Coordinates of C-alpha atoms in Angstrom, one line a residue:
Chain A
M242 CA -33.7 7.7 62.6
A243 CA -31.9 10.1 60.7
E244 CA -31.7 9.4 56.6
P245 CA -27.9 8.2 56.0
T246 CA -26.3 11.1 53.8
P247 CA -27.2 10.0 50.1
L248 CA -24.0 9.1 47.8
A249 CA -25.3 11.2 45.2
E250 CA -27.9 13.7 45.3
M251 CA -29.8 16.9 43.2
R252 CA -31.9 19.2 45.2
G253 CA -34.2 22.3 43.2
V254 CA -32.2 21.3 40.2
W255 CA -33.2 23.6 37.0
R256 CA -31.6 23.5 33.6
E257 CA -32.7 26.0 30.7
F258 CA -31.1 26.1 27.3
G259 CA -32.1 29.6 26.0
G260 CA -35.8 29.9 26.7
I261 CA -36.2 25.9 26.8
V262 CA -36.7 24.2 30.2
A263 CA -34.8 21.0 29.9
L264 CA -34.7 20.0 33.6
R265 CA -37.5 21.5 36.2
D266 CA -37.2 21.5 39.9
I267 CA -35.5 17.8 40.3
D268 CA -34.9 16.0 43.5
L269 CA -33.1 13.2 43.4
A270 CA -30.9 11.0 46.0
V271 CA -29.2 7.7 45.2
A272 CA -28.5 5.8 48.2
A273 CA -25.2 3.6 48.2
G274 CA -25.9 0.1 46.9
E275 CA -28.9 0.6 44.9
I276 CA -29.2 0.6 41.2
V277 CA -31.6 3.4 40.2
A278 CA -32.9 2.9 36.5
L279 CA -34.1 6.5 34.9
I280 CA -36.5 6.3 32.1
G281 CA -38.7 8.4 30.0
P282 CA -39.7 9.2 26.4
N283 CA -37.0 10.7 24.4
G284 CA -36.2 14.6 25.3
A285 CA -37.7 14.1 28.9
G286 CA -34.1 15.6 30.1
K287 CA -32.6 12.2 31.2
T288 CA -28.9 12.6 29.7
T289 CA -29.4 16.3 30.9
L290 CA -29.7 14.9 34.3
L291 CA -26.7 12.4 33.7
N292 CA -24.5 15.6 32.3
I293 CA -25.4 17.6 35.5
L294 CA -25.0 14.8 37.9
S295 CA -21.6 14.3 36.6
G296 CA -20.4 17.6 36.7
V297 CA -20.3 17.8 32.7
L298 CA -23.1 20.3 32.9
G299 CA -24.1 23.1 35.3
P300 CA -27.4 23.1 36.7
T301 CA -29.2 26.8 36.2
R302 CA -30.3 26.6 39.5
G303 CA -30.3 24.3 42.3
E304 CA -27.5 21.8 44.1
V305 CA -25.7 18.8 43.2
R306 CA -23.5 16.9 45.6
F307 CA -22.0 14.0 45.4
R308 CA -20.6 12.4 49.1
G309 CA -22.0 15.7 50.3
T310 CA -19.8 17.8 48.8
S311 CA -21.1 20.3 46.1
I312 CA -20.0 19.7 42.5
V313 CA -21.5 22.8 40.8
G314 CA -18.8 24.9 39.4
S315 CA -16.1 22.4 40.1
A316 CA -14.3 20.1 37.3
P317 CA -15.7 17.1 36.4
H318 CA -12.1 15.3 37.3
R319 CA -12.5 16.1 40.8
A320 CA -16.1 13.9 41.5
A321 CA -14.5 11.4 39.1
R322 CA -11.6 10.7 41.6
A323 CA -13.7 10.8 44.8
G324 CA -15.4 7.7 42.8
L325 CA -17.9 8.9 40.3
T326 CA -17.6 7.8 36.4
R327 CA -20.1 7.3 33.4
T328 CA -20.2 6.4 30.3
F329 CA -22.0 7.9 27.2
Q330 CA -24.8 7.5 24.7
Q331 CA -22.8 8.9 22.1
L332 CA -19.4 6.5 22.5
Q333 CA -16.8 9.0 23.8
L334 CA -14.0 6.2 23.3
F335 CA -10.0 7.4 22.7
T336 CA -9.9 6.0 19.1
S337 CA -6.3 6.5 18.9
L338 CA -5.2 4.0 21.4
S339 CA -6.5 0.1 21.6
A340 CA -9.0 -0.9 23.5
L341 CA -6.7 -2.4 26.5
E342 CA -4.9 1.1 26.5
N343 CA -8.6 2.8 26.4
V344 CA -8.6 0.5 30.4
L345 CA -5.1 1.3 31.2
V346 CA -5.8 5.1 30.8
A347 CA -8.3 4.6 33.3
C348 CA -6.5 2.7 35.6
E349 CA -3.2 5.2 35.6
A350 CA -5.8 8.1 36.3
R351 CA -6.7 6.6 39.4
S352 CA -3.0 5.7 40.9
S353 CA 0.0 7.0 40.4
A354 CA 1.6 3.5 40.9
R355 CA 2.9 1.5 38.1
V356 CA -0.2 -0.2 36.6
D357 CA 0.3 -3.7 35.4
P358 CA -1.6 -4.4 32.0
S359 CA -2.9 -7.8 33.1
E360 CA -5.0 -5.5 35.9
A361 CA -6.7 -3.6 32.7
M362 CA -6.6 -7.1 30.8
G363 CA -9.1 -8.1 33.8
Y364 CA -11.1 -5.5 33.3
L365 CA -11.7 -6.5 29.4
D366 CA -12.5 -10.3 30.8
T367 CA -15.1 -8.8 32.9
V368 CA -16.9 -7.3 30.3
G369 CA -16.4 -9.9 27.8
L370 CA -13.7 -8.7 25.6
H371 CA -11.4 -11.7 26.7
G372 CA -8.5 -11.7 23.8
Q373 CA -9.2 -8.1 22.4
G374 CA -7.1 -6.0 24.3
H375 CA -4.9 -5.2 21.0
A376 CA -7.5 -4.3 18.6
H377 CA -7.5 -0.7 18.1
A378 CA -10.9 1.1 19.5
D379 CA -12.1 2.3 16.2
T380 CA -11.6 -1.3 14.7
L381 CA -14.2 -3.4 17.3
A382 CA -18.2 -3.7 16.2
F383 CA -20.4 -1.4 18.1
G384 CA -21.4 -3.6 20.7
Q385 CA -17.7 -4.6 21.5
R386 CA -17.2 -0.6 21.6
R387 CA -19.6 -0.3 24.4
L388 CA -18.3 -2.8 26.4
V389 CA -14.8 -1.5 26.1
E390 CA -16.6 1.9 27.1
M391 CA -18.1 -0.1 30.0
G392 CA -14.7 -1.8 31.0
R393 CA -13.3 1.2 30.9
A394 CA -15.6 3.1 33.7
L395 CA -15.2 -0.3 36.1
A396 CA -11.6 0.3 35.6
A397 CA -11.9 3.7 37.3
R398 CA -13.2 1.5 40.4
P399 CA -16.1 4.0 40.7
A400 CA -18.4 4.3 43.6
L401 CA -21.4 5.4 41.5
L402 CA -21.5 4.8 38.0
L403 CA -23.6 6.2 35.3
L404 CA -24.7 4.5 32.6
D405 CA -26.0 6.8 29.4
E406 CA -27.9 3.8 27.6
P407 CA -25.5 0.8 27.7
A408 CA -27.8 -1.5 25.7
A409 CA -28.3 0.7 22.8
G410 CA -27.0 -0.9 19.6
L411 CA -26.5 -4.1 21.5
S412 CA -27.5 -7.4 19.8
G413 CA -29.7 -10.0 22.1
A414 CA -27.3 -11.8 23.3
E415 CA -24.9 -8.9 24.4
R416 CA -27.9 -7.2 26.3
R417 CA -28.5 -10.1 28.4
A418 CA -24.6 -10.5 29.2
L419 CA -25.2 -6.8 30.0
S420 CA -27.7 -7.4 32.8
E421 CA -25.9 -10.2 34.0
L422 CA -22.9 -7.8 34.2
L423 CA -25.1 -5.1 36.0
I424 CA -25.9 -7.7 38.5
R425 CA -22.1 -8.6 38.9
I426 CA -21.5 -4.9 39.4
R427 CA -23.7 -4.3 42.2
A428 CA -22.7 -7.4 43.7
Q429 CA -19.4 -5.7 44.3
G430 CA -20.8 -2.6 45.7
V431 CA -20.8 -0.2 42.6
T432 CA -24.1 2.1 43.1
V433 CA -25.7 2.4 39.2
L434 CA -27.6 5.3 38.0
I435 CA -28.8 3.7 34.3
V436 CA -30.8 5.7 31.9
E437 CA -32.3 3.0 29.5
H438 CA -34.7 2.9 26.5
D439 CA -35.1 -1.0 26.8
L440 CA -37.4 -1.1 30.0
E441 CA -37.2 -4.8 30.0
L442 CA -33.3 -4.3 31.0
A443 CA -34.5 -1.5 33.3
L444 CA -37.1 -3.0 35.2
S445 CA -35.1 -6.3 35.3
V446 CA -31.9 -4.6 37.3
A447 CA -33.4 -1.9 38.9
D448 CA -33.9 -1.6 42.6
R449 CA -36.1 1.7 42.2
V450 CA -37.2 3.5 38.6
V451 CA -37.3 7.4 38.2
V452 CA -39.5 8.4 35.7
L453 CA -38.9 11.9 33.8
D454 CA -41.2 13.9 31.7
Q455 CA -40.7 17.1 29.7
G456 CA -37.8 17.8 32.6
V457 CA -40.2 16.6 35.3
K458 CA -39.8 13.9 37.7
I459 CA -43.1 12.0 37.7
A460 CA -42.3 9.1 39.7
D461 CA -40.0 7.3 41.7
L462 CA -41.1 3.7 42.3
P463 CA -40.1 -0.3 42.7
P464 CA -39.7 -1.6 39.5
D465 CA -43.0 -3.7 39.8
A466 CA -45.2 -0.8 40.3
V467 CA -44.0 1.2 36.9
R468 CA -46.4 -0.7 34.8
D469 CA -49.3 0.1 36.6
D470 CA -48.9 3.7 37.5
P471 CA -51.4 5.9 35.3
G472 CA -49.0 8.9 35.1
V473 CA -46.5 6.7 33.8
V474 CA -48.4 4.8 31.5
S475 CA -49.9 7.9 29.7
A476 CA -46.7 9.5 29.5
Y477 CA -44.3 6.9 28.7
L478 CA -45.7 3.7 28.0
G479 CA -48.8 4.3 26.3
T480 CA -52.4 2.4 26.3
P481 CA -51.4 -1.1 26.1
Chain B
M34 CA 10.7 3.6 22.2
T35 CA 10.5 0.4 20.3
R36 CA 13.6 -1.4 18.8
R37 CA 12.8 0.1 15.2
D38 CA 13.2 3.9 16.9
L39 CA 16.4 2.9 18.7
I40 CA 17.4 1.3 14.9
L41 CA 16.4 4.7 13.5
L42 CA 17.7 6.8 15.9
G43 CA 21.2 5.2 15.8
A44 CA 20.9 5.7 12.0
V45 CA 20.4 9.4 12.2
A46 CA 23.1 9.8 14.6
A47 CA 25.3 8.2 12.1
A48 CA 24.4 10.2 9.1
I49 CA 25.1 13.0 11.1
L50 CA 28.2 12.3 12.3
V51 CA 29.5 11.6 8.8
A52 CA 27.8 14.3 6.8
P53 CA 30.4 17.0 7.3
V54 CA 33.0 14.6 5.5
F55 CA 30.9 14.0 2.5
A56 CA 28.2 16.8 2.4
S57 CA 28.6 20.5 1.1
G58 CA 28.2 23.8 3.0
Y59 CA 24.7 24.1 1.3
V60 CA 23.4 20.7 2.5
L61 CA 24.9 21.1 5.8
G62 CA 22.8 24.1 6.2
I63 CA 19.8 22.2 5.1
L64 CA 20.2 19.8 8.2
V65 CA 21.4 22.1 10.7
T66 CA 17.8 24.2 9.4
T67 CA 16.2 20.7 9.7
G68 CA 17.8 20.1 13.0
L69 CA 16.2 23.3 14.3
Y70 CA 12.6 23.6 12.8
G71 CA 12.6 19.5 13.9
I72 CA 12.8 20.4 17.6
A73 CA 10.3 22.7 17.5
T74 CA 7.8 20.6 15.0
I75 CA 8.1 17.6 17.3
G76 CA 7.2 20.4 20.2
L77 CA 3.9 20.8 18.1
V78 CA 3.0 16.9 17.2
L79 CA 3.0 16.5 21.2
L80 CA 0.7 19.5 21.0
V81 CA -1.2 18.8 18.2
G82 CA -0.9 15.5 17.5
L83 CA -1.7 14.1 21.3
A84 CA -3.7 16.6 22.9
K85 CA -5.2 18.0 19.8
Q86 CA -4.5 21.8 20.7
V87 CA -3.3 24.0 18.0
S88 CA -1.0 26.6 18.6
L89 CA -0.9 29.5 16.0
G90 CA 2.0 31.3 18.0
H91 CA 4.8 29.0 18.1
A92 CA 7.0 31.1 16.3
A93 CA 7.0 33.3 19.1
F94 CA 8.3 30.6 21.6
Y95 CA 11.2 29.8 19.2
G96 CA 11.9 33.8 18.9
L97 CA 11.5 34.4 22.4
G98 CA 14.3 31.4 23.2
A99 CA 16.5 33.0 20.6
Y100 CA 16.1 36.3 22.1
V101 CA 16.7 35.2 25.9
S102 CA 19.5 33.2 24.9
G103 CA 21.2 35.8 22.3
L104 CA 20.6 38.9 24.9
L105 CA 21.7 37.3 28.1
G106 CA 24.7 36.0 26.3
T107 CA 25.4 39.4 24.4
R108 CA 24.5 41.7 27.6
L109 CA 25.8 39.4 30.7
G110 CA 28.3 37.4 28.8
L111 CA 26.7 33.9 29.9
H112 CA 27.6 30.8 28.2
P113 CA 25.3 29.5 25.9
L114 CA 25.1 26.1 28.2
V115 CA 23.4 28.3 31.0
T116 CA 21.6 30.5 28.8
I117 CA 19.9 27.7 26.1
P118 CA 18.4 26.2 29.2
L119 CA 17.1 29.5 30.3
A120 CA 15.5 30.2 26.8
A121 CA 13.8 27.0 27.1
A122 CA 12.3 28.0 30.7
A123 CA 11.4 31.0 29.4
A124 CA 9.3 29.9 26.7
G125 CA 7.8 27.4 28.8
A126 CA 6.9 29.9 31.3
V127 CA 5.2 32.5 29.1
A128 CA 3.3 29.4 27.4
Y129 CA 2.1 28.2 31.2
L130 CA 1.0 32.1 31.7
V131 CA -0.8 32.1 28.6
G132 CA -2.3 28.7 28.5
R133 CA -3.5 28.7 32.2
P134 CA -6.6 30.6 31.8
V135 CA -7.5 29.1 28.2
L136 CA -6.7 25.9 28.5
R137 CA -9.5 25.4 31.3
L138 CA -11.9 25.7 28.7
R139 CA -12.7 22.9 25.8
G140 CA -12.2 23.5 22.3
H141 CA -10.1 25.9 20.3
Y142 CA -9.2 29.1 22.5
L143 CA -5.3 27.9 22.4
A144 CA -5.4 28.6 18.7
M145 CA -6.9 32.1 19.5
A146 CA -4.9 32.9 22.2
T147 CA -1.0 32.0 20.5
L148 CA -2.2 34.0 17.7
G149 CA -2.4 37.1 20.1
L150 CA 0.2 36.3 21.7
G151 CA 2.4 36.2 18.3
V152 CA 1.2 39.6 17.4
V153 CA 2.2 41.1 20.7
F154 CA 5.4 39.4 20.9
Q155 CA 6.2 40.8 17.2
V156 CA 5.7 44.7 19.0
I157 CA 7.4 44.3 21.9
L158 CA 10.7 43.2 19.9
N159 CA 10.2 46.3 17.7
E160 CA 9.1 48.8 19.9
W161 CA 11.4 47.6 23.4
V162 CA 14.2 49.0 21.4
D163 CA 16.2 49.5 24.7
V164 CA 16.1 46.0 25.5
S165 CA 15.2 44.2 21.8
R166 CA 17.5 46.9 20.0
G167 CA 14.6 47.1 17.8
P168 CA 13.9 46.2 14.3
S169 CA 17.6 46.3 13.3
G170 CA 18.3 43.8 15.7
F171 CA 21.9 42.8 16.9
S172 CA 24.9 40.6 16.3
G173 CA 27.8 39.5 18.3
I174 CA 26.0 36.2 19.7
A175 CA 28.2 33.6 20.4
S176 CA 28.7 30.7 18.3
I177 CA 28.0 27.0 19.7
A178 CA 30.3 25.3 17.0
V179 CA 32.1 22.6 18.5
P180 CA 36.1 23.1 18.2
I181 CA 36.8 20.7 16.1
P182 CA 40.1 21.1 14.1
G183 CA 39.9 20.8 10.1
M184 CA 36.3 21.6 9.8
T185 CA 34.0 24.0 8.7
R186 CA 31.8 26.0 11.3
D187 CA 28.5 24.7 10.0
G188 CA 29.8 21.2 10.3
R189 CA 30.6 22.0 13.9
T190 CA 27.4 23.2 14.3
L191 CA 25.6 20.6 13.3
Y192 CA 27.1 18.2 15.3
V193 CA 25.9 20.4 18.2
I194 CA 22.2 21.1 17.0
W195 CA 21.8 17.9 16.0
A196 CA 22.9 16.3 19.4
V197 CA 20.3 18.3 21.1
A198 CA 17.5 17.1 18.2
L199 CA 18.5 13.6 18.9
A200 CA 17.9 14.1 22.8
I201 CA 14.7 15.6 21.7
L202 CA 13.5 13.0 19.7
A203 CA 14.5 10.2 21.8
L204 CA 12.6 12.0 24.9
S205 CA 9.5 12.3 22.6
L206 CA 9.5 8.9 21.2
W207 CA 9.6 7.5 24.8
L208 CA 6.9 10.4 26.0
V209 CA 4.3 9.1 23.7
R210 CA 4.3 5.5 24.5
S211 CA 4.6 6.6 28.6
R212 CA 1.8 7.0 30.6
A213 CA 1.8 10.6 30.3
G214 CA 1.5 10.0 26.1
R215 CA -1.3 7.6 26.6
A216 CA -3.2 10.3 28.8
L217 CA -2.5 13.3 26.4
R218 CA -4.0 11.0 23.4
A219 CA -6.9 10.2 25.5
I220 CA -7.6 13.9 26.4
G221 CA -7.2 14.6 22.5
D222 CA -9.7 11.4 22.0
S223 CA -11.9 12.9 24.2
E224 CA -11.6 15.9 26.8
I225 CA -15.1 14.4 28.9
A226 CA -14.3 11.0 28.7
S227 CA -11.0 11.9 30.1
E228 CA -12.6 14.1 33.0
L229 CA -15.1 11.8 33.5
L230 CA -12.2 9.2 34.5
G231 CA -10.5 11.5 36.9
I232 CA -7.7 13.0 34.4
G233 CA -7.3 17.0 35.1
T234 CA -7.4 17.5 31.6
A235 CA -6.5 21.2 31.8
T236 CA -3.3 20.6 33.9
W237 CA -2.4 18.3 31.0
K238 CA -2.9 20.6 28.4
L239 CA -0.9 23.1 30.1
R240 CA 2.2 20.5 30.6
V241 CA 2.2 19.7 27.5
F242 CA 1.2 23.2 26.1
A243 CA 4.5 24.8 28.2
L244 CA 6.8 21.6 26.8
S245 CA 5.8 22.3 23.6
A246 CA 6.4 25.6 23.9
A247 CA 9.9 25.1 25.6
Y248 CA 11.1 23.1 22.9
A249 CA 10.6 26.0 20.3
G250 CA 12.5 28.1 23.0
I251 CA 15.8 25.7 22.8
A252 CA 15.3 25.7 19.2
G253 CA 15.2 29.0 18.8
A254 CA 18.0 29.4 21.3
L255 CA 20.2 27.1 18.8
Y256 CA 19.1 29.1 16.1
A257 CA 20.5 32.5 17.5
H258 CA 24.0 30.7 18.0
Y259 CA 23.9 29.3 14.7
V260 CA 23.1 32.4 13.0
T261 CA 24.5 34.8 15.8
F262 CA 22.1 37.7 14.7
L263 CA 18.7 38.3 15.4
S264 CA 16.4 40.4 14.6
P265 CA 12.3 40.2 14.8
Q266 CA 11.6 39.6 11.0
P267 CA 12.1 35.9 11.2
F268 CA 9.5 35.3 13.9
G269 CA 6.4 36.0 12.8
F270 CA 2.8 34.3 12.2
V271 CA 4.2 32.9 8.6
F272 CA 7.0 31.2 10.5
S273 CA 4.1 29.7 12.9
L274 CA 2.2 28.4 10.1
E275 CA 5.3 26.9 8.3
L276 CA 6.1 24.6 12.0
L277 CA 2.4 23.5 11.5
V278 CA 2.7 22.9 7.8
M279 CA 5.9 20.8 8.4
A280 CA 3.5 19.1 11.5
V281 CA 0.8 18.2 9.2
V282 CA 3.1 17.2 6.6
G283 CA 4.8 14.5 8.1
G284 CA 2.4 13.4 10.3
I285 CA 1.0 15.3 13.1
A286 CA 0.6 12.3 15.2
S287 CA 4.0 11.1 14.8
V288 CA 7.0 12.0 16.2
W289 CA 9.3 11.2 13.6
G290 CA 6.9 13.0 11.4
G291 CA 8.1 16.2 12.8
M292 CA 11.5 15.9 11.8
I293 CA 10.5 14.4 8.4
G294 CA 8.1 17.3 7.9
A295 CA 10.8 19.7 8.7
F296 CA 13.3 18.2 6.2
T297 CA 10.9 17.9 3.4
I298 CA 9.4 21.6 4.0
V299 CA 12.9 22.9 4.4
V300 CA 14.3 21.0 1.1
L301 CA 10.8 22.2 -0.5
T302 CA 11.9 25.6 0.1
E303 CA 15.1 25.6 -0.9
V304 CA 13.9 24.0 -4.3
L305 CA 11.4 26.9 -4.6
R306 CA 13.5 29.9 -3.8
R307 CA 16.3 28.3 -6.8
S308 CA 13.4 27.1 -9.3
L309 CA 10.7 30.1 -8.9
P310 CA 12.8 33.2 -10.3
S311 CA 13.6 31.3 -13.6
S312 CA 10.0 29.2 -13.8
L313 CA 8.1 32.6 -13.3
P314 CA 9.7 35.5 -13.0
G315 CA 8.5 38.1 -10.5
A316 CA 7.1 35.5 -8.5
S317 CA 7.6 36.3 -4.6
G318 CA 7.8 34.4 -1.6
E319 CA 3.8 34.8 -1.1
L320 CA 3.7 32.3 -3.8
E321 CA 5.7 29.8 -1.4
L322 CA 3.2 30.6 1.1
V323 CA 0.3 29.6 -1.0
L324 CA 2.0 26.2 -2.4
F325 CA 2.3 25.5 1.4
G326 CA -1.0 26.1 2.1
A327 CA -2.2 24.0 -0.8
A328 CA 0.5 21.2 0.4
L329 CA -1.5 21.5 4.0
I330 CA -5.0 21.0 2.4
A331 CA -3.5 18.1 0.1
M332 CA -2.0 16.7 3.1
V333 CA -5.1 16.8 5.3
V334 CA -7.6 15.8 2.9
V335 CA -5.7 13.0 1.1
W336 CA -3.1 11.6 3.5
P337 CA -4.2 13.0 7.0
T338 CA -1.4 10.7 8.7
G339 CA 1.4 12.5 7.0
L340 CA 4.3 11.4 5.2
A341 CA 5.4 9.0 8.8
G342 CA 1.7 7.5 7.9
I343 CA 2.6 6.9 4.1
A344 CA 6.4 5.1 5.4
A345 CA 4.6 3.4 7.9
S346 CA 1.9 1.7 5.5
I347 CA 4.8 1.2 3.0
G348 CA 6.9 -0.2 5.6
A349 CA 4.0 -2.5 6.5
R350 CA 3.8 -4.1 2.9
V351 CA 7.0 -4.5 2.1
T352 CA 8.5 -5.7 5.8
P353 CA 6.7 -9.3 5.3
R354 CA 7.7 -9.4 1.5
L355 CA 11.5 -8.6 2.6
R356 CA 11.3 -11.4 5.4
R357 CA 9.9 -13.9 3.1
A358 CA 12.7 -13.3 0.1
L359 CA 15.2 -13.3 2.8
R360 CA 14.0 -16.3 4.3
P361 CA 16.3 -19.4 2.9
A362 CA 14.0 -21.8 0.7
H363 CA 13.0 -25.0 2.1
G364 CA 12.8 -28.2 0.1

């Protein structure tokens, strides 16, 4: 039986910065409906991979496709309009706009019809920011700012959502809320690729875990096999 | 546009309407110049304040508007009502052509490109003598003063220029609160995040740059029909810089700030021009530029939101007190 076309895929992707190889011959396919966690030590190339998959950065060599169409060399907004969006490890909020306007911009970007602010409000409710819409984005607490970015990404109604360390800087309660949110997001049919340092969180939500080490993909496993994989343990988890 | 904006627009319109009755020709001249520079500065506010793209060549768009309207009027005998829109379109079109290749890039390439444009424009004005009449310029441009018996030409010109300025103000106030304004502010805050939401940032930056240039073109065209004489000299780099200073001093992210900045700098220039020769004999116009440079740095460091920001924060402090004071006392 032929494999269905993956939603997003990288083939033979290399990325070099000057003489440094950040990604080495990466193959990665993300199927519709799954949650894939991308883990690895600092400097493994996780964010570079997200940058390339989202079209922010071009690969030095190799092919990147979203919905079967190459995104190499095209502006990121094209893939975004086709249903790919992301959040950022270094927050990229629209700081001169309110929380609500941050989300509203995302709603307006995908549709030329008039957007009812209550629709945007709904996305803030989804991420647990009920009643915070009129706060200026840069006056919110750090965790809340992360949630605004998440709400904004959801407002784009993505088919594939790339999350770059969404739990960084969140409190324990906020982390639990985030993992519940991720499960709800998947229930809505959104495919998620999540880069996360919090291994507990990553393993609890993922269907599949991809491990990067020094720019090389060293494992692609179900979450319950990750802790037992000798290569992953030595590269990332360390000796117990 | 908020209710406050509407009230302010009405107040400004009323002030302009009565100005020719009370104000001297000198003051009317200052108001005319404020209107002209204000239109161009508001264009910069949209470009720099919202989309965070810098133009160092807005004097060229202003000059282009002036020359297009002036030349079409004197050579072909076209009416200003025809030539002023054409001047705006020409400035917008040149901006589009210059901006198209550079605005695809992230970063401050537009500043570089517009700096170059300003230089090229000066060379063309000075060297393409057959069309531009070269450094000595040309006169005989039709006045746009409305015919009102018993009123000076300054007053009658003031009405026309401020009718346009108020329209530009209203349009821009609406724009910044519109969907387009939100998209532009998003782009100014984070181009990458905007792209990843599906916003074509290059297209939006190009649109606002062309609009901003068109504003400058309109202002330049009005200027041509105000002074009725043109030469290349006023449209150099220093004027581009002055327009930026006006935008920053007024408040780079505020449409009203554009107008406030234009007024402040026009008045300051007049004050300096009058007081400098007596207080500092031998000081030249260069000193003026040094002072503006210092003002620019001071504003950016001390009051990044400009005069409009200061006014807003004073307003926010005073309004509740005023309300309290005006409320009838109980018990």
